[in-house]
Amino acid sequence: MTEWWTYSLHSFLLFSPRVYWRLIEHYNQSLWPLQIPVLLLGFVVLYGLLRRQPRTWRAAWALLACGWFFVGWGYLDQRYAAINWPVKYMVPVFFLEGLLLLVLAARRPTDVRPGAGRRLGLVLLCYALAGHPLVTALLGGAWSAAELPGLLPDPTAIATLGALLGWKKSRWRGVLMVIPVLWCFYSVLCLLAIDAPAAWVMLGALGLAAIAGWGLVWTPIRKRR
Amino acid sequence: MSIHRPTFSRRILLKGLGALALATAFPAPALSAADPRMRLIPSTGERLPMVGLGSWTTFNVGGDQQLLDQCADVIAHFVKAGGRLIDSSPMYGSSQDTIGYGLNKLGRPGAVFAADKVWTWSVAEGREQIETSRRKWGIPRFDLLQVHNLLSWEGHLKTLFAMKAAGDLRYVGITTSDGRRHGELAQVMRTRPLDFVQFTYNIVDREAEQRLLPLAMDRGIAVIVNRPFQQGGLIERLRGRPLPSWADEIGAGSWAQFILKFILSHPAVTCVIPATTRVDHVQENVAVAGSVLPDEALRRRMAAYVRAL
């Protein structure tokens, strides 16, 4: 792309805010009342991570993996790609994240030490489960605009970041965070292009994840000194 | 205040005679040849209504039935008002499907001038993309195909000229937007036998007046103007500001009409393609072409007024 500096976010605008919010509302309406069990399963994930027993632990990560599969197929491929063509290239990426989470689900429970990282991870996970649906319903002006983890990509990515930051001690944690972080950035750009305030919410979640991530990296270094 | 109607060179007028022969081969325009709302396509002399319909962002509505019907309504009112040129691109999400839906609902009106683009890095995939676009529109062939944003333009132009020679396409063009790559575009205009060129031009983005518009006139290339309202941003900025008292003299009842009249009063401009989701807006846009256009002195006054706001 030549003269790339002359492009603004609005140069890449493909759809109007009205089309975007209507897409989410119609998607939610087509799934109703699936939102109720999905929300309950979200709390099962939280419970499984807090209990840290092998069976509940594995179930939690497997449920998160299912969320990535469902969002990749049900929302990105079947709905969102129709108005936002780059999204069709992200469908296999979502499936890859689901597969990686399944691999981790098969491994033994590991744990990060309780501390700031754990608390921020918990905050992110709780926000994805309860806060994000409320915020998006308020911004969208209808309950049908509420975005739930496991059904829509933004809260799924935030919930996964929270879970990984708070509970998964593994050299693979960084690898598993790449896709959720990239999605969050992409979503922020799309939301900014349509001047949606939800972009700032996503930026806040990313900022929180960055702080938690920095804490997890910095604390062991400081202790070694 | 003096008013002028656009004038054309003798060469273009002579080419217009050739249009009589073409009229038997191609669908006749909905409006009469003497209609002041029409402009000549220099390469053939065919006449085209000077207000077209863009589809960027506005027609990308996915499978939303209510919005699909709304867009179909816009297309219906555009055609009913005498509009012909509808422009789209494979880059515009579901816009091509929406146009196909709207045309199908209208019973496939023959007067529509179908303008689309080829937009892929791979020249080899160009034909396949064009065929996919054609199926989405649901038409036997495109009237105009343009290389979108000069992407792989050399290879795609070869494909398009070959299609034109084979009778699978009537006109060939190339596009850019927001003032990008004007130097390269000018070079293509000088060296290739283009029928159409498309770029951004409006009352505040006037770089095209320096080089592209005079070059198009000189080379006999029809000009399609995109983003007349800067994606709505220009109208948004002017909202709440008063139109000048003399806007009535040129029949501009709104900022949209004021801007469109400025664009269309440039003699090199063939067609402007505002995009909208609203029937009242499409009617307002098409109505611009039916009234008088400002002369050069008034154009300067219009630009100065907007600049001072």
PDB file of C-alpha atoms in Angstrom, chain B residues 108-248:
ATOM      1  CA  ARG B 108     -34.131  -5.914 -13.551  1.00  0.00           C
ATOM      2  CA  PRO B 109     -34.538  -2.455 -15.122  1.00  0.00           C
ATOM      3  CA  GLY B 110     -32.572  -2.225 -18.365  1.00  0.00           C
ATOM      4  CA  ALA B 111     -31.637   1.420 -17.900  1.00  0.00           C
ATOM      5  CA  VAL B 112     -29.200   0.788 -15.066  1.00  0.00           C
ATOM      6  CA  PHE B 113     -25.579   1.503 -15.914  1.00  0.00           C
ATOM      7  CA  ALA B 114     -23.688  -1.147 -13.923  1.00  0.00           C
ATOM      8  CA  ALA B 115     -20.295   0.069 -12.731  1.00  0.00           C
ATOM      9  CA  ASP B 116     -18.078  -2.116 -10.598  1.00  0.00           C
ATOM     10  CA  LYS B 117     -14.404  -2.698  -9.901  1.00  0.00           C
ATOM     11  CA  VAL B 118     -11.722  -5.328  -9.856  1.00  0.00           C
ATOM     12  CA  TRP B 119      -9.823  -5.325  -6.600  1.00  0.00           C
ATOM     13  CA  THR B 120      -7.257  -8.023  -5.967  1.00  0.00           C
ATOM     14  CA  TRP B 121      -3.454  -8.188  -5.834  1.00  0.00           C
ATOM     15  CA  SER B 122      -3.529 -11.204  -8.113  1.00  0.00           C
ATOM     16  CA  VAL B 123      -4.086 -10.405 -11.772  1.00  0.00           C
ATOM     17  CA  ALA B 124      -4.820 -14.102 -12.399  1.00  0.00           C
ATOM     18  CA  GLU B 125      -7.762 -13.926  -9.972  1.00  0.00           C
ATOM     19  CA  GLY B 126      -9.205 -10.814 -11.617  1.00  0.00           C
ATOM     20  CA  ARG B 127     -11.505 -12.618 -14.060  1.00  0.00           C
ATOM     21  CA  GLU B 128     -12.875 -14.896 -11.363  1.00  0.00           C
ATOM     22  CA  GLN B 129     -13.563 -11.932  -9.101  1.00  0.00           C
ATOM     23  CA  ILE B 130     -15.339 -10.088 -11.917  1.00  0.00           C
ATOM     24  CA  GLU B 131     -17.483 -13.149 -12.602  1.00  0.00           C
ATOM     25  CA  THR B 132     -18.380 -13.418  -8.908  1.00  0.00           C
ATOM     26  CA  SER B 133     -19.320  -9.738  -8.892  1.00  0.00           C
ATOM     27  CA  ARG B 134     -21.433 -10.155 -12.029  1.00  0.00           C
ATOM     28  CA  ARG B 135     -23.348 -13.056 -10.464  1.00  0.00           C
ATOM     29  CA  LYS B 136     -24.000 -10.979  -7.346  1.00  0.00           C
ATOM     30  CA  TRP B 137     -25.422  -8.148  -9.434  1.00  0.00           C
ATOM     31  CA  GLY B 138     -27.401 -10.684 -11.490  1.00  0.00           C
ATOM     32  CA  ILE B 139     -26.646  -8.988 -14.818  1.00  0.00           C
ATOM     33  CA  PRO B 140     -25.388 -10.375 -18.146  1.00  0.00           C
ATOM     34  CA  ARG B 141     -22.362  -8.052 -18.174  1.00  0.00           C
ATOM     35  CA  PHE B 142     -21.042  -4.854 -16.636  1.00  0.00           C
ATOM     36  CA  ASP B 143     -21.207  -1.541 -18.442  1.00  0.00           C
ATOM     37  CA  LEU B 144     -18.093  -0.274 -16.717  1.00  0.00           C
ATOM     38  CA  LEU B 145     -15.314  -2.046 -14.838  1.00  0.00           C
ATOM     39  CA  GLN B 146     -12.607  -0.082 -13.078  1.00  0.00           C
ATOM     40  CA  VAL B 147      -9.333  -1.037 -11.454  1.00  0.00           C
ATOM     41  CA  HIS B 148      -9.949  -0.214  -7.799  1.00  0.00           C
ATOM     42  CA  ASN B 149      -7.403   2.116  -6.177  1.00  0.00           C
ATOM     43  CA  LEU B 150      -4.817   1.341  -8.899  1.00  0.00           C
ATOM     44  CA  LEU B 151      -4.256  -2.084  -7.349  1.00  0.00           C
ATOM     45  CA  SER B 152      -2.146  -4.200  -9.761  1.00  0.00           C
ATOM     46  CA  TRP B 153      -3.443  -1.849 -12.423  1.00  0.00           C
ATOM     47  CA  GLU B 154      -1.216  -2.848 -15.326  1.00  0.00           C
ATOM     48  CA  GLY B 155      -2.315  -6.479 -15.312  1.00  0.00           C
ATOM     49  CA  HIS B 156      -5.972  -5.742 -14.570  1.00  0.00           C
ATOM     50  CA  LEU B 157      -6.178  -3.139 -17.330  1.00  0.00           C
ATOM     51  CA  LYS B 158      -4.966  -5.750 -19.823  1.00  0.00           C
ATOM     52  CA  THR B 159      -7.772  -8.044 -18.661  1.00  0.00           C
ATOM     53  CA  LEU B 160     -10.385  -5.289 -18.893  1.00  0.00           C
ATOM     54  CA  PHE B 161      -9.300  -4.118 -22.344  1.00  0.00           C
ATOM     55  CA  ALA B 162      -9.399  -7.734 -23.528  1.00  0.00           C
ATOM     56  CA  MET B 163     -12.935  -8.070 -22.146  1.00  0.00           C
ATOM     57  CA  LYS B 164     -13.948  -4.864 -23.896  1.00  0.00           C
ATOM     58  CA  ALA B 165     -12.491  -6.070 -27.191  1.00  0.00           C
ATOM     59  CA  ALA B 166     -14.414  -9.335 -26.810  1.00  0.00           C
ATOM     60  CA  GLY B 167     -17.666  -7.458 -26.204  1.00  0.00           C
ATOM     61  CA  ASP B 168     -17.934  -8.603 -22.575  1.00  0.00           C
ATOM     62  CA  LEU B 169     -17.602  -5.062 -21.278  1.00  0.00           C
ATOM     63  CA  ARG B 170     -18.481  -1.617 -22.586  1.00  0.00           C
ATOM     64  CA  TYR B 171     -16.139   0.723 -20.740  1.00  0.00           C
ATOM     65  CA  VAL B 172     -12.831   0.513 -18.881  1.00  0.00           C
ATOM     66  CA  GLY B 173     -11.760   2.747 -16.037  1.00  0.00           C
ATOM     67  CA  ILE B 174      -9.504   3.168 -13.038  1.00  0.00           C
ATOM     68  CA  THR B 175     -10.096   4.677  -9.610  1.00  0.00           C
ATOM     69  CA  THR B 176      -8.461   6.269  -6.634  1.00  0.00           C
ATOM     70  CA  SER B 177      -9.867   8.174  -3.664  1.00  0.00           C
ATOM     71  CA  ASP B 178      -9.054  10.835  -1.091  1.00  0.00           C
ATOM     72  CA  GLY B 179      -6.368  12.419  -3.234  1.00  0.00           C
ATOM     73  CA  ARG B 180      -3.999   9.447  -3.281  1.00  0.00           C
ATOM     74  CA  ARG B 181      -1.555   8.609  -6.096  1.00  0.00           C
ATOM     75  CA  HIS B 182      -2.666  11.396  -8.417  1.00  0.00           C
ATOM     76  CA  GLY B 183       0.720  11.390 -10.118  1.00  0.00           C
ATOM     77  CA  GLU B 184       0.497   7.712 -10.990  1.00  0.00           C
ATOM     78  CA  LEU B 185      -3.152   8.065 -11.993  1.00  0.00           C
ATOM     79  CA  ALA B 186      -2.272  10.946 -14.336  1.00  0.00           C
ATOM     80  CA  GLN B 187       0.403   8.773 -15.904  1.00  0.00           C
ATOM     81  CA  VAL B 188      -2.144   5.993 -16.537  1.00  0.00           C
ATOM     82  CA  MET B 189      -4.561   8.536 -17.998  1.00  0.00           C
ATOM     83  CA  ARG B 190      -1.886   9.767 -20.385  1.00  0.00           C
ATOM     84  CA  THR B 191      -0.766   6.358 -21.569  1.00  0.00           C
ATOM     85  CA  ARG B 192      -3.843   4.112 -21.588  1.00  0.00           C
ATOM     86  CA  PRO B 193      -7.042   4.459 -23.642  1.00  0.00           C
ATOM     87  CA  LEU B 194      -9.318   4.787 -20.618  1.00  0.00           C
ATOM     88  CA  ASP B 195     -13.041   5.482 -20.950  1.00  0.00           C
ATOM     89  CA  PHE B 196     -13.541   6.477 -17.311  1.00  0.00           C
ATOM     90  CA  VAL B 197     -11.537   7.652 -14.359  1.00  0.00           C
ATOM     91  CA  GLN B 198     -12.831   7.960 -10.807  1.00  0.00           C
ATOM     92  CA  PHE B 199     -11.408  10.045  -7.985  1.00  0.00           C
ATOM     93  CA  THR B 200     -12.396  12.263  -5.075  1.00  0.00           C
ATOM     94  CA  TYR B 201     -13.379  15.845  -5.740  1.00  0.00           C
ATOM     95  CA  ASN B 202     -15.543  18.219  -3.745  1.00  0.00           C
ATOM     96  CA  ILE B 203     -15.747  21.797  -2.575  1.00  0.00           C
ATOM     97  CA  VAL B 204     -12.890  21.361  -0.080  1.00  0.00           C
ATOM     98  CA  ASP B 205     -10.843  18.584  -1.758  1.00  0.00           C
ATOM     99  CA  ARG B 206      -9.901  20.435  -4.949  1.00  0.00           C
ATOM    100  CA  GLU B 207      -6.496  19.023  -5.814  1.00  0.00           C
ATOM    101  CA  ALA B 208      -8.026  17.303  -8.867  1.00  0.00           C
ATOM    102  CA  GLU B 209      -8.624  20.719 -10.458  1.00  0.00           C
ATOM    103  CA  GLN B 210      -4.878  21.179 -10.880  1.00  0.00           C
ATOM    104  CA  ARG B 211      -4.104  18.119 -12.960  1.00  0.00           C
ATOM    105  CA  LEU B 212      -6.667  15.318 -13.204  1.00  0.00           C
ATOM    106  CA  LEU B 213      -9.760  17.220 -14.338  1.00  0.00           C
ATOM    107  CA  PRO B 214      -7.990  19.195 -17.119  1.00  0.00           C
ATOM    108  CA  LEU B 215      -6.190  16.013 -18.193  1.00  0.00           C
ATOM    109  CA  ALA B 216      -9.480  14.097 -18.360  1.00  0.00           C
ATOM    110  CA  MET B 217     -10.963  16.807 -20.591  1.00  0.00           C
ATOM    111  CA  ASP B 218      -7.908  16.853 -22.784  1.00  0.00           C
ATOM    112  CA  ARG B 219      -7.805  13.071 -23.137  1.00  0.00           C
ATOM    113  CA  GLY B 220     -11.566  12.669 -23.521  1.00  0.00           C
ATOM    114  CA  ILE B 221     -11.984  10.544 -20.391  1.00  0.00           C
ATOM    115  CA  ALA B 222     -15.261  10.531 -18.484  1.00  0.00           C
ATOM    116  CA  VAL B 223     -14.917  11.487 -14.804  1.00  0.00           C
ATOM    117  CA  ILE B 224     -16.807   9.869 -11.934  1.00  0.00           C
ATOM    118  CA  VAL B 225     -16.474  11.786  -8.684  1.00  0.00           C
ATOM    119  CA  ASN B 226     -16.498   9.757  -5.480  1.00  0.00           C
ATOM    120  CA  ARG B 227     -16.795  10.833  -1.829  1.00  0.00           C
ATOM    121  CA  PRO B 228     -18.519  14.142  -2.636  1.00  0.00           C
ATOM    122  CA  PHE B 229     -19.417  14.593   1.030  1.00  0.00           C
ATOM    123  CA  GLN B 230     -16.178  13.186   2.514  1.00  0.00           C
ATOM    124  CA  GLN B 231     -18.055  10.118   3.783  1.00  0.00           C
ATOM    125  CA  GLY B 232     -20.660  12.412   5.314  1.00  0.00           C
ATOM    126  CA  GLY B 233     -18.046  14.280   7.313  1.00  0.00           C
ATOM    127  CA  LEU B 234     -18.354  17.420   5.212  1.00  0.00           C
ATOM    128  CA  ILE B 235     -22.137  17.563   5.630  1.00  0.00           C
ATOM    129  CA  GLU B 236     -21.666  16.925   9.347  1.00  0.00           C
ATOM    130  CA  ARG B 237     -19.243  19.858   9.611  1.00  0.00           C
ATOM    131  CA  LEU B 238     -21.613  22.177   7.756  1.00  0.00           C
ATOM    132  CA  ARG B 239     -24.718  21.061   9.644  1.00  0.00           C
ATOM    133  CA  GLY B 240     -26.217  23.980  11.529  1.00  0.00           C
ATOM    134  CA  ARG B 241     -24.334  26.547   9.438  1.00  0.00           C
ATOM    135  CA  PRO B 242     -26.526  28.750   7.256  1.00  0.00           C
ATOM    136  CA  LEU B 243     -26.549  28.363   3.493  1.00  0.00           C
ATOM    137  CA  PRO B 244     -25.682  31.656   1.781  1.00  0.00           C
ATOM    138  CA  SER B 245     -28.692  33.743   0.747  1.00  0.00           C
ATOM    139  CA  TRP B 246     -27.645  33.404  -2.902  1.00  0.00           C
ATOM    140  CA  ALA B 247     -27.870  29.569  -2.759  1.00  0.00           C
ATOM    141  CA  ASP B 248     -31.456  29.961  -3.999  1.00  0.00           C
TER     142      ASP B 248
END
